[in-house]
Amino acid sequence: MEASQFLAFLPETVLILGALALFVVSLGDSGILYARPVSLVTAVASILAAAVSSGQDAVLFDGAFRADGFSQWLKVVMLVGYGLVLLLSGGLDDVRHEIHAEYHLFLAASVLGLCLLVSAVELITLLVCLELASFPLYLLVPMRREQSAQKSQMESAMKYMMFGIAANGVMLFGMSYLFGLTGTTSLPAMMPKLAPQLGSPLAIAGLLLTFAGLYYKLAIFPFHFWAPDVYQGAANETAGLIASLPKIGAVAVLVRFSSLAGPDSGGIAGVLAVLAVLSMFYGNLIALVQTDLKRLLGFSGIAHAGYALLGFVAADEPGYTASLFYITSYVLMVLACFVVICRVSPDGTNLSIRGLAGLHRRSPLLAVTLVVGVFALAGLPPFAGFMGKLALLKSALARGYLWLVLLAVLNSAIAIYYYLGVVRSACFGEAGENQSPIRLDIGTRILCVLLLVGILGLGVAPAAFLDTISSSVARLLPNGTRPAMAEQVHPVPAPAVVLR
Amino acid sequence: MPPLTPTGGPPWLTLLIFAPLAAALVASMLRGERALRVWTLLFTLIEAVASLGLLWVFDPGTARFQLVERWRWIPALNLEYALGVDGVSVLLILLTTLVMPLCVLASWTYIQTRVREFLICLLLMETAMIGVFCALDFVLFFVFWEAMLIPMALLIGVWGGARRVYAALKFFIYTMAGSVLLLVAIIALYLETGSFNIPDMMGRPYSPTFQLWVFGAFFVSFAIKVPMFPFHTWLPAAHVEAPTAGSVILASILLKMGTYGFLRFCLPITPYATKVFAPWILGLSVVAILYGGFTALAQTDLKKLVAYSSVGHMGFATLGIFSLTRAGLEGATLVMINHGVTTGALFISVGIIYERLHSRDLGASAGLGKQMPVFAALLGLFCLSSLAFPGTNSFIGEFLVLAGGFQVSTGMVICAVPGVVLAAAYMLRMLQRFAYGGTDNPDHSKIPDLGIREIVALAPLACLVLWIGLHPQPVVHLMESSVANILQQATGPAGTVALVSH
């Protein structure tokens, strides 16, 4: 292995070493002492490694693994997310103490799977990476401590696993079509062979079935059934993880796949548009009547996955960029909500919306984090959710999907109502008992501030980040960089004014 | 519109917009309630004085946007950070910066809980409000427009009256629901023009159908903010529950954003649709004037009374705008300023009464004028102004609006005239009860007259009432050419081009 190839694989190497260390820790009895520090060190080291390897461009393992501009920034995002999730999980009160080391081990393995996933350019590798990312999650769900009030974790875990395996089966089935059509499992080789046959029902069916496995991760309607139950059944910290990082991985792989299909795949875009609308309406309407905060986030997550699909309906560079930007912002926003759930919930139990009452007195920082996170989810400026939504709507409207855009904004209007319900409880509600202030450890404070800065930063000054995404997406698309949307629709005369 | 050229020189507008934000950061670190209040008051005063400097550099002779700043903001989405002002926006900025210190003064003793958060909300509001009036990039405008929602909802929901949460949520949902369509219209305009720059969007030959849809989206959003007749139901709730400062900001500035939106966007961007819809909107305006008047007449809650009178007064503003005449537009702009001054003062007055009686009931305040002669005199002046008594500010504005309306439809104006009489009826009724009313009230003799702080809070507004009332020329001069330009864009050749080209 040459030095540059080694560099390209550095983040994964660090993660593997970290996971091994965690495995060793799990063998002893002192897991509860060492697991978290080892995990944190792994996270920091892997973030550094990802930063170091960010400029790399290499193909490894006989063309199965590709480090390019696209994968490397995603790894940075993913690993930063890993760090945030670790800060979020804190003391892991709700997970049985004797298996903390295993929890951290599985967490690291899942993140490793996600990192490999964004670099996988071969179907079988991709599937293996997806499984590596998923199986640890299946195991994390039932690790929740059993209490008299909560026994649903086993049921949730079974549901999560059954649906996951079924979705993977469907995905494999779809892949078999793609292989049958092209005779290869390598994505770069598949691209030119698939292009001429794109109109054929077989190719469309193959691609859509392949997407199914990823839609399951994103919880797109009709692959969403697991989401609310798993959110509710899993420990708060685990739900925070399941709600966030895997979605970035799924969107990233979807971008890699969809770019295969090219921009003019009418049939696929139509199906995606319908799925997006169904997800939005289903998620938002059912979220309206939720009383459990995690379930509410589960249903709103379905709706947000629907928004993110808008970019895939547009199926061009601005669209993919918008989707990636949106899902990255979504992770920050949803983590902001989950940090509040984890810290407010007494004793790690599930938190009802009413349980937030008086939060502004109990912990102003958490209240601000929640309000910012929720308003960002609602798509209000100046937060990241607004910029993401703007980019998505713009890309879909540029491709002529006015009806889709109108339904999407109608949905954001519906969603306001339940988001306001959360804010109402946290800011305006006065609770009777349990008004003791919540003490936050330093890790939580750092996490809150990081999330606030991230949500505000991506909302006010996302220029550099958007540029990174769009240039990496441009290189992924088959016909190189496509002209920006504006030029396609209407030739714009050169600006008469030179901007400073 | 000619292309927007950066003026160069110091970024005055940026400083004006973001100074309150910086002040809010400072406020978040200050200790002690008194220090916080003094700091916020001092800062808002400095901001007010500094904004007067706009008059110095602003040239009222031209309709072009001035003090223009243009920077790249998010190239990937083609967004710019573009600012600039014309005559209308300068007036509204000055109104904003004038009202803010008065709000701080009016909440000096009224707000006792969570003072820091309250003052920070006020400062955030100031940033967003000035931003709305300066933004020349449509997305930037939208960002400021929506950024107001959260602090305003908090002002109502945290420091408001008994049904504050209901009122805050209603305000939020109404405004937000209105603005989602605005966002779609913005994107649709962008796809037609390739730019989010507002002057770039003006005077383009859009197809009639396109204009009608875009106008529809604009209209819903702005009409909710104004609020126009069928969209007004959030207003009484919000006004009644909001603390004094919240009511003042809501009445003086936020309502103006609706009419500002009509002036800035509807008329210049969709002139054809404006002409198509104008008769209907004139009708709605007349309904609003009459409805507001009659409902105000029936109120016994002082705040509700003033709130419904706002519906009527804003009806005059929309009547003037959609008369599409010069007198009408100038009158409407004057009504916007006057309503900001007068209704702001009335809400502060109601707040003063409430602080003394802990009731806003008209009956409870009856006869209070005997104990508070200074206050009675000031309140009388504001009441006269509100009913458009000659010699006060509102007279000029409403007179011009009606004069403009006459050129379009005599029938409409004749229908609107009872509104003026109604205003006299409900205002004089209130004044009569307050100053001379019943002796069967509990003893008011312990009630003190206005303190220095309260006089200072009302005096600038009283001066403006008389000054604009007796000598409106400086104000009119400031906006004259801008209003003429907007009118020309709405009725001029650009509108006809659109008709011919399709």
mmCIF file of N, CA, C and O in Angstrom, chain A residues 107-108 141 332:
data_model
loop_
_atom_site.group_PDB
_atom_site.id
_atom_site.type_symbol
_atom_site.label_atom_id
_atom_site.label_comp_id
_atom_site.label_asym_id
_atom_site.label_seq_id
_atom_site.Cartn_x
_atom_site.Cartn_y
_atom_site.Cartn_z
ATOM 1 N N LEU A 107 -21.273 1.061 18.613
ATOM 2 C CA LEU A 107 -21.398 2.413 18.082
ATOM 3 C C LEU A 107 -20.265 2.690 17.096
ATOM 4 O O LEU A 107 -20.490 3.162 15.970
ATOM 5 N N ALA A 108 -19.038 2.372 17.524
ATOM 6 C CA ALA A 108 -17.889 2.612 16.643
ATOM 7 C C ALA A 108 -18.010 1.781 15.371
ATOM 8 O O ALA A 108 -17.724 2.262 14.264
ATOM 9 N N VAL A 141 -30.464 -1.186 20.136
ATOM 10 C CA VAL A 141 -31.828 -0.887 20.597
ATOM 11 C C VAL A 141 -32.200 -1.694 21.842
ATOM 12 O O VAL A 141 -32.676 -1.117 22.831
ATOM 13 N N LEU A 332 -27.982 18.044 12.614
ATOM 14 C CA LEU A 332 -27.708 18.988 13.700
ATOM 15 C C LEU A 332 -28.999 19.340 14.448
ATOM 16 O O LEU A 332 -29.044 19.367 15.676
#
